[in-house]
Coordinates of C-alpha atoms and ligand atoms in Angstrom, one line a residue:
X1 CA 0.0 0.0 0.0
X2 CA 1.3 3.5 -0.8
X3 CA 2.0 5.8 2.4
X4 CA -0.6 7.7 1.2
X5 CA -2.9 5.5 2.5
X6 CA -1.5 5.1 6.1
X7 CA -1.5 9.3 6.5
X8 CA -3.5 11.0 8.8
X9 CA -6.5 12.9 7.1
X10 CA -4.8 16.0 8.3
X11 CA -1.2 14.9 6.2
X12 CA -3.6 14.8 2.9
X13 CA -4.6 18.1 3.2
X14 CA -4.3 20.2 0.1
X15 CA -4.9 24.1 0.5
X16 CA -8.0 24.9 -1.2
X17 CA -9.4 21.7 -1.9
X18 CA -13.3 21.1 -0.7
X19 CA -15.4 17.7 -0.3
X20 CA -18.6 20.4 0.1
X21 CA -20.9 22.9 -1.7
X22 CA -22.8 24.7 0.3
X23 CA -26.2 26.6 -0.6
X24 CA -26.2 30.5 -1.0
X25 CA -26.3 32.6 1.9
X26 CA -30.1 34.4 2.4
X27 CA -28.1 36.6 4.8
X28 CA -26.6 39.3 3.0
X29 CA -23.7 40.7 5.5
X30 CA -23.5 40.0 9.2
X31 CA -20.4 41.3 11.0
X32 CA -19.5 39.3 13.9
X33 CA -18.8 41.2 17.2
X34 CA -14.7 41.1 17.5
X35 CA -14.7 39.5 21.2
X36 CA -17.1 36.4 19.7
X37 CA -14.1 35.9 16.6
X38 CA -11.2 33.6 17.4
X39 CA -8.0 34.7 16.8
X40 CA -6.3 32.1 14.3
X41 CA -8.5 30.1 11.6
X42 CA -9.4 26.0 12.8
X43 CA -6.7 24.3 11.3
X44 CA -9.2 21.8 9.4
X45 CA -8.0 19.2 6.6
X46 CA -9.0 20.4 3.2
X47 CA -10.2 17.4 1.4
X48 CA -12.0 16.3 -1.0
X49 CA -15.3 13.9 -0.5
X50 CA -13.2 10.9 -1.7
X51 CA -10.1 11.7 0.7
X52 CA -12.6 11.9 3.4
X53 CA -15.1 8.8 2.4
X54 CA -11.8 6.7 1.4
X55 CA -9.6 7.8 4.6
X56 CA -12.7 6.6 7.2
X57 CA -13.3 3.5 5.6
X58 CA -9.9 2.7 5.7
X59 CA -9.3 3.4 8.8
X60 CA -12.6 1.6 9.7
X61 CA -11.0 -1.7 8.7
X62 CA -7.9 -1.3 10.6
X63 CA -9.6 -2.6 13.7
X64 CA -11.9 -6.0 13.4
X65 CA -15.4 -5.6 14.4
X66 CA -18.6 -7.5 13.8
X67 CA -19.3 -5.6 10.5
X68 CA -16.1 -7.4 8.6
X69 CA -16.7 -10.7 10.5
X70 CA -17.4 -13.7 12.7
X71 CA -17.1 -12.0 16.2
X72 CA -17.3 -14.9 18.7
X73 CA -16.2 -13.0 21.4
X74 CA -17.7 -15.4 24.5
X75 CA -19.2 -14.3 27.6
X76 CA -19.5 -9.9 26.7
X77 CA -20.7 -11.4 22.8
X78 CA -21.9 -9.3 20.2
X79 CA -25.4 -10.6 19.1
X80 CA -27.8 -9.7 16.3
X81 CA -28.1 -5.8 16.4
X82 CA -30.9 -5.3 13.1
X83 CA -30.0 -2.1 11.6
X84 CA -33.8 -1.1 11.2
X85 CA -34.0 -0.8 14.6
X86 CA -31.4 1.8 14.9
X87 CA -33.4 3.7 12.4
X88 CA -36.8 3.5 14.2
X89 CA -35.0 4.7 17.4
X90 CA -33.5 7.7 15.8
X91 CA -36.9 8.4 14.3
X92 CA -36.9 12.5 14.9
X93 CA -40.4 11.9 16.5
X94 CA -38.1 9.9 19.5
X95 CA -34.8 12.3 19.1
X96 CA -36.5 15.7 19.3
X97 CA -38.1 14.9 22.7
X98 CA -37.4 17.0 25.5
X99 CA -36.8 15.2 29.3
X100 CA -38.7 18.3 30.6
X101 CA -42.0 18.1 28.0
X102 CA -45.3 17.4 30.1
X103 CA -46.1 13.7 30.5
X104 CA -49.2 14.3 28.2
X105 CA -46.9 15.2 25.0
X106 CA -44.5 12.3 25.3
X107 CA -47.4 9.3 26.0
X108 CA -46.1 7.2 22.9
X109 CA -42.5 7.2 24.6
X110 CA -43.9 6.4 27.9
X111 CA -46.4 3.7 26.6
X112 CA -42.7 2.0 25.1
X113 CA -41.0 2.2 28.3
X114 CA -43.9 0.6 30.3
X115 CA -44.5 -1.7 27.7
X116 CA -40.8 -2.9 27.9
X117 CA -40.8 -3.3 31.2
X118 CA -43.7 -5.8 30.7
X119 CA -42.4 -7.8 28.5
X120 CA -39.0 -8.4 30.6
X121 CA -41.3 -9.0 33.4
X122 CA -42.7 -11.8 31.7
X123 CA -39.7 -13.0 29.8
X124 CA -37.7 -13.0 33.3
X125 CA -40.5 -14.1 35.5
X126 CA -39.7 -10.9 38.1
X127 CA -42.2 -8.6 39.1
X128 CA -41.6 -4.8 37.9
X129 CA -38.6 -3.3 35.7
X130 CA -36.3 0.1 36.0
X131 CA -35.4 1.0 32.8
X132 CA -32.9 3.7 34.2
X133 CA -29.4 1.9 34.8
X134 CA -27.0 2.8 31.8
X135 CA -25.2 -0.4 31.9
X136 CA -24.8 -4.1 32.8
X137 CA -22.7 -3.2 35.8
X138 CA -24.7 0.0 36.2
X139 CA -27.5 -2.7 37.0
X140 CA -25.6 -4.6 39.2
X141 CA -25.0 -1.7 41.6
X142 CA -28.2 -0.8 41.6
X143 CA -28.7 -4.1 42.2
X144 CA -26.7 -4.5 45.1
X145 CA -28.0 -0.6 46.6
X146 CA -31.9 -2.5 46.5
X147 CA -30.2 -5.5 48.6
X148 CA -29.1 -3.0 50.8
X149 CA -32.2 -1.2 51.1
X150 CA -34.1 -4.2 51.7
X151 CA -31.9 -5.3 54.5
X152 CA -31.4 -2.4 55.9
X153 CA -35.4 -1.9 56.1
X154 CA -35.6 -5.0 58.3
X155 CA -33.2 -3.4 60.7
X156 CA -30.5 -6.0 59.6
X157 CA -27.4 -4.3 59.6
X158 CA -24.7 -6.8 60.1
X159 CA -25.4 -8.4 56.7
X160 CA -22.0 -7.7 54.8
X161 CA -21.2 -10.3 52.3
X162 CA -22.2 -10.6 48.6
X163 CA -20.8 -14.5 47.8
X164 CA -19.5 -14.7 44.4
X165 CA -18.5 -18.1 42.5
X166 CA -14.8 -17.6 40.9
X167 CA -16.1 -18.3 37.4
X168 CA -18.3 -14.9 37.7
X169 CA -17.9 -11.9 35.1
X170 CA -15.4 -9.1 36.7
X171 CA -18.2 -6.6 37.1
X172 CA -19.8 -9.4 39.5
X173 CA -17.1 -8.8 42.2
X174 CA -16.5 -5.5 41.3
X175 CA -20.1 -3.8 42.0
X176 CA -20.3 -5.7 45.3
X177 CA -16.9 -4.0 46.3
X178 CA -18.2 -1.2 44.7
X179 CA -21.5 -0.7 46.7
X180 CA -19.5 -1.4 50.1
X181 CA -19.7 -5.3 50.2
X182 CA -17.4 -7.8 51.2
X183 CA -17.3 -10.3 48.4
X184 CA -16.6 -14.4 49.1
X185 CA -15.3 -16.1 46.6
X186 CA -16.8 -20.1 46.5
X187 CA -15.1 -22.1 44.3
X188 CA -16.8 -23.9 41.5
X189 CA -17.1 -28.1 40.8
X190 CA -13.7 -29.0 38.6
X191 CA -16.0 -31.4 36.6
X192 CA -18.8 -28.6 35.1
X193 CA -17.7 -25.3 37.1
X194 CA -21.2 -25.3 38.6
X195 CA -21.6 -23.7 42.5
X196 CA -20.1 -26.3 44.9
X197 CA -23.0 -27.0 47.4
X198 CA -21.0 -28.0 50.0
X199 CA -18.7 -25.2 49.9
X200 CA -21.1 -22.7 49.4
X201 CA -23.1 -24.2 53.0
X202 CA -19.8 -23.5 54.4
X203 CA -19.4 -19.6 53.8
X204 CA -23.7 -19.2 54.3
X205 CA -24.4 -17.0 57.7
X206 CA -26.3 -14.5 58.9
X207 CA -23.9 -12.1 57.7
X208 CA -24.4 -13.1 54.1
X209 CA -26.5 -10.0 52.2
X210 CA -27.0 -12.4 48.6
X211 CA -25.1 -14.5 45.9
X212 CA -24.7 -13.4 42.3
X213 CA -24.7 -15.6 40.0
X214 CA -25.4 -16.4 36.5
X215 CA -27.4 -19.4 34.9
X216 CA -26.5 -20.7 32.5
X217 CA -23.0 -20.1 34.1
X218 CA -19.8 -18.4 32.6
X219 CA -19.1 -21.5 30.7
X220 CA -22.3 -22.3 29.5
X221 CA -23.4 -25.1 31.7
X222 CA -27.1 -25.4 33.1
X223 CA -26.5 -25.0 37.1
X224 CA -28.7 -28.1 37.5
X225 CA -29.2 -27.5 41.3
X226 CA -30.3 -23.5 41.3
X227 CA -33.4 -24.2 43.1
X228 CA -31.5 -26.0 45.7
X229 CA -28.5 -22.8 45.9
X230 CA -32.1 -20.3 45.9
X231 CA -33.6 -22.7 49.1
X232 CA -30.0 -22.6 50.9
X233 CA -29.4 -18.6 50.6
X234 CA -33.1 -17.9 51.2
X235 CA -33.0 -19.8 54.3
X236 CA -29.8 -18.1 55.4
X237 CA -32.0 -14.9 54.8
X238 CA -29.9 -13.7 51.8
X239 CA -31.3 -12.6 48.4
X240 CA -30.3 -14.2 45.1
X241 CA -29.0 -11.5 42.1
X242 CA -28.7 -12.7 38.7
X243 CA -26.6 -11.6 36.0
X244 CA -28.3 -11.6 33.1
X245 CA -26.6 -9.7 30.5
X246 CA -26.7 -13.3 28.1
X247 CA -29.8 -13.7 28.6
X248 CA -30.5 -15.1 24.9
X249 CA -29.9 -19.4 26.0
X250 CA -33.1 -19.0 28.3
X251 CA -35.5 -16.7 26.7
X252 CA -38.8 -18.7 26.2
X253 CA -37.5 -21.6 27.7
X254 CA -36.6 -20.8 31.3
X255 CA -36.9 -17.7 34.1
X256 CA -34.6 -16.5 36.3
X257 CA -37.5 -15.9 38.5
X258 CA -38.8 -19.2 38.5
X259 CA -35.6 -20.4 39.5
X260 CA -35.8 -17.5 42.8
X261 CA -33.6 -15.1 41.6
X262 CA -34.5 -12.0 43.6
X263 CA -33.5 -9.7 41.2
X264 CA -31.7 -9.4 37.8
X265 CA -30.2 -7.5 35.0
X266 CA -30.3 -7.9 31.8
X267 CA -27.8 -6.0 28.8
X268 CA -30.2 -4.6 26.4
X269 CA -26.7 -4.0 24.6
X270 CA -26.2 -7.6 23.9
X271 CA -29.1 -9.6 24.2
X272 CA -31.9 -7.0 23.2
X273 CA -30.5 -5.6 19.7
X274 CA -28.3 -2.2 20.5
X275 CA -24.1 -3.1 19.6
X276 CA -22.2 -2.8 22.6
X277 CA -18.1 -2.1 22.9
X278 CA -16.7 1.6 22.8
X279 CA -18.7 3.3 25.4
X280 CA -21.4 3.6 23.1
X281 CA -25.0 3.9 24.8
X282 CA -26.0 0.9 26.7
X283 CA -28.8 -0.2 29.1
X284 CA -29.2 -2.3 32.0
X285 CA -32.8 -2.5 33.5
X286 CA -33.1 -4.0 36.7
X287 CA -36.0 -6.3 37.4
X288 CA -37.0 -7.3 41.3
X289 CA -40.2 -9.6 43.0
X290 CA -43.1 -8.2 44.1
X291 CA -41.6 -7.8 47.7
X292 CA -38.6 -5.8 46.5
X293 CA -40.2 -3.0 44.2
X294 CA -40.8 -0.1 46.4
X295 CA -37.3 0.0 46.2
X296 CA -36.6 0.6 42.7
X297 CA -34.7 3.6 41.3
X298 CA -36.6 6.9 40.5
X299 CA -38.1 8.3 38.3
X300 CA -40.9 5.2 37.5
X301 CA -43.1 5.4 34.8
X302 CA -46.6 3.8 36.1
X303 CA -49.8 3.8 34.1
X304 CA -53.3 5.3 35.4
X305 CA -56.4 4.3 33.5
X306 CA -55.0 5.5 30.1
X307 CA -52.4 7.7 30.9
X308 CA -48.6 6.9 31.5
X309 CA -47.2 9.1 34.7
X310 CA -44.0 9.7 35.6
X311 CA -43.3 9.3 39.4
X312 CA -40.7 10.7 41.6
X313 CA -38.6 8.9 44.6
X314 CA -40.9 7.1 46.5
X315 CA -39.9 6.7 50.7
X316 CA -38.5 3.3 50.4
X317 CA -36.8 3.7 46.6
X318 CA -33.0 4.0 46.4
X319 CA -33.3 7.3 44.6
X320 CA -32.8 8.5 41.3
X321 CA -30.0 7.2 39.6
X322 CA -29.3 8.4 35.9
X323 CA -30.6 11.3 34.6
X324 CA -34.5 10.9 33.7
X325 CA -35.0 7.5 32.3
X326 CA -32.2 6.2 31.3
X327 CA -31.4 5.6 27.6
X328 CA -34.6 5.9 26.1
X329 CA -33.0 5.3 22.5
X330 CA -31.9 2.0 23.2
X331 CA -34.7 0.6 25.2
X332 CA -37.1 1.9 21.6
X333 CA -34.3 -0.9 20.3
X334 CA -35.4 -3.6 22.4
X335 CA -39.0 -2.7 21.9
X336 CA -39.0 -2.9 18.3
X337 CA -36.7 -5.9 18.3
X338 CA -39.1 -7.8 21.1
X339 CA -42.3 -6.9 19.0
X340 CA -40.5 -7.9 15.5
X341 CA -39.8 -11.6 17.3
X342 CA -42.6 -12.3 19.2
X343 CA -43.1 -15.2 22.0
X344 CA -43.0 -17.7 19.1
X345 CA -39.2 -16.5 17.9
X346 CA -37.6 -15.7 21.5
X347 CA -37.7 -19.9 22.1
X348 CA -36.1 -19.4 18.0
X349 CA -33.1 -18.0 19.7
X350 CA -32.9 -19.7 23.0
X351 CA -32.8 -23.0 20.8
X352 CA -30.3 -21.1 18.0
X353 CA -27.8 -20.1 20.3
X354 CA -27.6 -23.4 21.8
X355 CA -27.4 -25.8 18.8
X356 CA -24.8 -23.4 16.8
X357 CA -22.1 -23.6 20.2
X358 CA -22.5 -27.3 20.3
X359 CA -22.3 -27.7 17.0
X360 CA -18.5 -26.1 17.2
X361 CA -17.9 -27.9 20.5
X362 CA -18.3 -31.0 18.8
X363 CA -16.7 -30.3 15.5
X364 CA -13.9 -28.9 17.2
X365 CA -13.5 -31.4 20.5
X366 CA -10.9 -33.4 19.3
X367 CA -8.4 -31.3 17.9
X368 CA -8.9 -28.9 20.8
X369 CA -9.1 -29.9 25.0
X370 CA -12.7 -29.9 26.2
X371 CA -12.4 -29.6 30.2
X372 CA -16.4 -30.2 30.5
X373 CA -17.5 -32.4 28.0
X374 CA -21.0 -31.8 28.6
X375 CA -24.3 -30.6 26.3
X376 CA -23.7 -26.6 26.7
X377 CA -25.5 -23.9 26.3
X378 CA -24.5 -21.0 24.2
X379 CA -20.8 -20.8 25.0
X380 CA -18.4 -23.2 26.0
X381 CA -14.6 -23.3 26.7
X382 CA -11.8 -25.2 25.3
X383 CA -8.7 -25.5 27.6
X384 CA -6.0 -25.1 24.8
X385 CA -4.9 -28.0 22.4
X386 CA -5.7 -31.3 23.2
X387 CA -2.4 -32.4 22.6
X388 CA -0.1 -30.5 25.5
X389 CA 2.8 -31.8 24.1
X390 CA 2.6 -29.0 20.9
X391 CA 4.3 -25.9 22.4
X392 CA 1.8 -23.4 21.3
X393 CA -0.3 -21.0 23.8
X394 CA -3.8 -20.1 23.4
X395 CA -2.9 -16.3 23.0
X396 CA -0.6 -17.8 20.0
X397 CA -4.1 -19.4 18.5
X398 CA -5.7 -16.4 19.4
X399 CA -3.4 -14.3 16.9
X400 CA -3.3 -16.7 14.6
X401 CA -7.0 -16.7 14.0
X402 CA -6.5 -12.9 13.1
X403 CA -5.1 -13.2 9.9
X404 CA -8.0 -15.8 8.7
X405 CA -10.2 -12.3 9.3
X406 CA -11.6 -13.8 12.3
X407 CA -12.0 -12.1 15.8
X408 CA -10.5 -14.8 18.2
X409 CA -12.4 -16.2 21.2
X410 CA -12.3 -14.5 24.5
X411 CA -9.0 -16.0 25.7
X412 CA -7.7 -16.8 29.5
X413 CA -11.2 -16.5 31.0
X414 CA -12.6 -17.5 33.0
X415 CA -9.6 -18.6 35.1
X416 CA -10.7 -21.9 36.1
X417 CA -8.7 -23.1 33.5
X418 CA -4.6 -22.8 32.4
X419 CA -5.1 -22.1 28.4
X420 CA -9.2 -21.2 28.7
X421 CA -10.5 -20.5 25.4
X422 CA -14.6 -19.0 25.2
X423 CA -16.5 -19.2 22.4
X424 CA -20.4 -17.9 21.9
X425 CA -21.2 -18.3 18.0
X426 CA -24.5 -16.6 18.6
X427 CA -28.2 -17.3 17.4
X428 CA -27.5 -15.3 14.1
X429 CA -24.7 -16.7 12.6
X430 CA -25.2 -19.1 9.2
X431 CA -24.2 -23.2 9.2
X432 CA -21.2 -22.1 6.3
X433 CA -19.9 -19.1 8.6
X434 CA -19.5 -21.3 11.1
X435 CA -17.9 -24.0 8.9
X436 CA -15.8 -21.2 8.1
X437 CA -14.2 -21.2 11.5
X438 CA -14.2 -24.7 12.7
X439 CA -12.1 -24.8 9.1
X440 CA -9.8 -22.3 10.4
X441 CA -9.6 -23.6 13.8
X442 CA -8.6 -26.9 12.2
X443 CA -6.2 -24.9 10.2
X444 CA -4.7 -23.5 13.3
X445 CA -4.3 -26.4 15.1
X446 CA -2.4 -28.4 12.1
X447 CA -0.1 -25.6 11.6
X448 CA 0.7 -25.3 15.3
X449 CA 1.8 -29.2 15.3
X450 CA 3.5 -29.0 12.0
X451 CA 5.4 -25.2 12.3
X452 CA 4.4 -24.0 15.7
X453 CA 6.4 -21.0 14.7
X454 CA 4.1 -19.6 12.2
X455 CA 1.8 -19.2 15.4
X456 CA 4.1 -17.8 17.6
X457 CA 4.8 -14.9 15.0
X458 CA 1.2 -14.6 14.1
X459 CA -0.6 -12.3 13.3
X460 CA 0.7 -11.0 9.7
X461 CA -2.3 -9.0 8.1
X462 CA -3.1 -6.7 10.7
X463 CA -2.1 -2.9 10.8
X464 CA -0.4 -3.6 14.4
X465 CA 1.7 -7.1 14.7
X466 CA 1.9 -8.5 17.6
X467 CA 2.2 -6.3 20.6
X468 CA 4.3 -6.8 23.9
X469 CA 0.9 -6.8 26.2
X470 CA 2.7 -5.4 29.0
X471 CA 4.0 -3.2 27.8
X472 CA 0.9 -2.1 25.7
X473 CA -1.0 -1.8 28.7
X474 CA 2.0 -0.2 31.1
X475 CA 2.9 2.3 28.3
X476 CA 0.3 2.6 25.3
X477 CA 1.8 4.4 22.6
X478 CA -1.4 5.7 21.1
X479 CA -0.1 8.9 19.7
X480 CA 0.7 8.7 15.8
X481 CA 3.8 10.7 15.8
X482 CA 5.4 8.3 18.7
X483 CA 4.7 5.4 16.2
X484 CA 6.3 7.6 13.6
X485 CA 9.5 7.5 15.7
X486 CA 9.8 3.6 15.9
Ligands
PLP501 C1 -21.2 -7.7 29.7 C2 -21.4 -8.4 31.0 C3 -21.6 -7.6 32.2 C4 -21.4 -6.1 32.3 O1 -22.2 -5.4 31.4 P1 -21.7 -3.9 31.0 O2 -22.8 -3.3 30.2 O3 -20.5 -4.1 30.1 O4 -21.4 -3.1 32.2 C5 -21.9 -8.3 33.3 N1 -22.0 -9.7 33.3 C6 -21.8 -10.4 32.2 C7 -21.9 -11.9 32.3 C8 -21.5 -9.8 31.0 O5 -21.3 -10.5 29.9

């Protein structure tokens, strides 16, 4: 490629050149007050509409996102985001609303909200909804505030401890640190990583605020005995919290509430059609039981006779915790993408997501080590090669699986095992696409026994080569006239 092509749209600025025409002024002459004029002109790139259209969707591909390929990224995974919902959300009839309009003006948005709310009420089996929290883990500390609250309200004070099992998602521990608990870590069964019974009666006391967990677990396995972990913390007189940012393997098919989850939260990024990655808007409602909804974030949107309402902090809620409503854009998402699919088709995905990541498991199990050879849901984990005596890492396979245009697995968690590889193929993805990469996993695992160096050098197609990770992370070089200078 020429250097051209690697400049910075600023380097292929030409003085006079112009990717715009602009319509003729109906203002004759306006002078500008002198104190509103800036000194020197913006030192913007002069380009023409092809500089500018070429030089974005080059640098668009540098980086490997869902768009370009097979993205199956397990446990945070990228699902099925349908484009024409991202237009019906930034219909102007949704982006011209103002927060502060009177409830009467903004019914249609309020009837979606409460109608959202519904539907993950009955697709969860909890109670009542907050739409507000921004994020998964924004959801989790509310979470953790409402188990707080509740305890708190019963005059039990000396309830300190969220237990966590060691395969959780980071956010898991993190909120309950976050929101002042102490977090006990119970280790999970070798054979399935499942909650160890025993171990988890051992830590149970009356200090013990809840558990959070998620089912099916963080690799993919069914926790066969939920009911009996819900009895044992129940009794104890904790609360159960479940993390359900995946929720795709259950919908139609099972309910966190049915299996006495307390509350929940679910990713509308992820599950519920809005792309997630990059800080972009997220959303992570928070559903509770019946017992536990006075407690629920303000502002709520209730419904009386026909009119939606908004309501302020109620005496037992947690208070208001985003501004307004949350992210209204991406719950109209979810709506449109629940309507589009219907009861019939949320069981379509539940059953989708499930049969694609067994289908990889088993086309893949003997070439690569399967520590829980088990039915899955929709992720599982390989634990490297099966045969140890090739001298080749998972973050060698990892790269590797780069240059066939594929974004690798999520690699070294969770760390229940040495070489842990995760992989959700997601509901969406065609039989040949996923042909595609069991054919390059194969590849991959030929050319590590055969030449285990072309692995260890990989990847070769990418922009970036293989980075030092440290030092990446210690000492990011991000700034394009240090990587001039290398
Ligand atoms: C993504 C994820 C979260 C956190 O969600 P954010 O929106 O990224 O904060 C929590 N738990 C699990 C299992 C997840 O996959």
């Amino acid at each position: 490629m020429s250097v051209y092509y690697g400049q910075l749209i600023f380097e292929k600025s030409q003085e006079g050149r112009k990717g715009y025409t602009l319509p003729k002024s109906p203002i004759k002459h306006y002078e500008l007050n002198d104190k509103y004029k800036r000194a020197d002109c913006p030192q913007l790139p002069e380009v023409s509409e092809f500089d500018v259209v070429r030089h974005y969707t080059n640098v668009s591909f540098k980086n490997h996102g869902i768009e370009k390929g097979f993205y199956p990224l397990g446990s945070c995974t990228m699902k099925y985001n349908p484009k024409i919902n991202l237009e019906v959300s930034s219909h102007e009839n949704f982006t011209t609303l103002h927060p502060y309009q009177p409830v009467e003006t903004v019914q249609g948005v309020l009837k979606i909200y409460h109608e959202t709310q519904k539907m993950l009420s009955e697709i969860s089996g909890l109670s009542k909804y907050s739409l507000n929290p921004f994020a998964g883990a924004h959801g989790e500390h509310v979470g953790l505030m409402i188990i707080k609250a509740y305890h708190e309200s019963r005059g039990d004070h000396k309830r300190k401890k969220i237990i966590v099992p060691d395969s959780a998602h980071g956010t898991n521990p993190a909120s309950a640190s976050v929101s002042g608990f102490e977090v006990v870590e119970v280790k999970s069964n070798e054979s399935d990583g499942t909650v160890n019974i025993p171990d988890l009666k051992e830590v149970l006391d009356d200090e013990v605020a809840g558990i959070m967990l998620t089912n099916p677990n963080t690799i993919g396995m069914f926790e066969k005995d939920i009911l009996e972990i819900s009895r044992l913390v129940h009794e104890a007189g904790g609360l159960l919290y479940y993390d359900g940012a995946n929720l795709n393997p259950l919908l139609g098919i099972a309910r966190p509430g049915d299996m006495g989850f307390d509350i929940t939260h679910i990713n509308l990024h992820k599950t519920f059609s809005t792309p997630h990655g990059g800080g972009g808007p997220g959303s992570g409602p928070v559903g509770v039981t019946k017992e536990l909804e006075p407690f629920l974030p303000a502002p709520v949107v209730r419904k009386a006779g026909d009119l939606y309402l908004i309501d302020g902090k109620g005496k037992r809620s947690i208070g208001q915790i985003s501004h307004f409503l949350g992210n209204i854009g991406v719950v109209i998402k979810a709506y449109a993408y629940l309507l589009t699919n219907g009861k019939e088709r949320m069981k379509e995905i539940a059953k989708m997501s499930t049969l694609n990541a067994n289908y990889v498991k088993d086309a893949l199990k003997s070439v690569y080590k399967l520590p829980v050879d088990k039915v899955c849901k929709h992720e599982f984990v390989f634990d490297g090669l099966k045969d140890e005596s090739i001298d080749v890492r998972t973050l060698d396979i990892a790269k590797r699986l780069l240059d066939f245009d594929i974004h690798p697995p999520t690699v070294y968690f969770p760390l229940l095992f040495k070489e842990t590889m995760m992989v959700e193929p997601t509901e969406n993805e065609s039989k040949q696409t996923l042909d595609a990469f069991i054919d390059a996993m194969l590849k991959v695992a030929k050319e590590a026994k055969e030449d285990p160096e072309i692995l260890k050098n990989a990847p070769y197609s990418t922009p970036v080569r293989r980075l030092d990770e440290a030092q990446a992370a210690r000492k990011p070089r991000v700034k394009y006239k240090d990587l001039l200078e290398e």
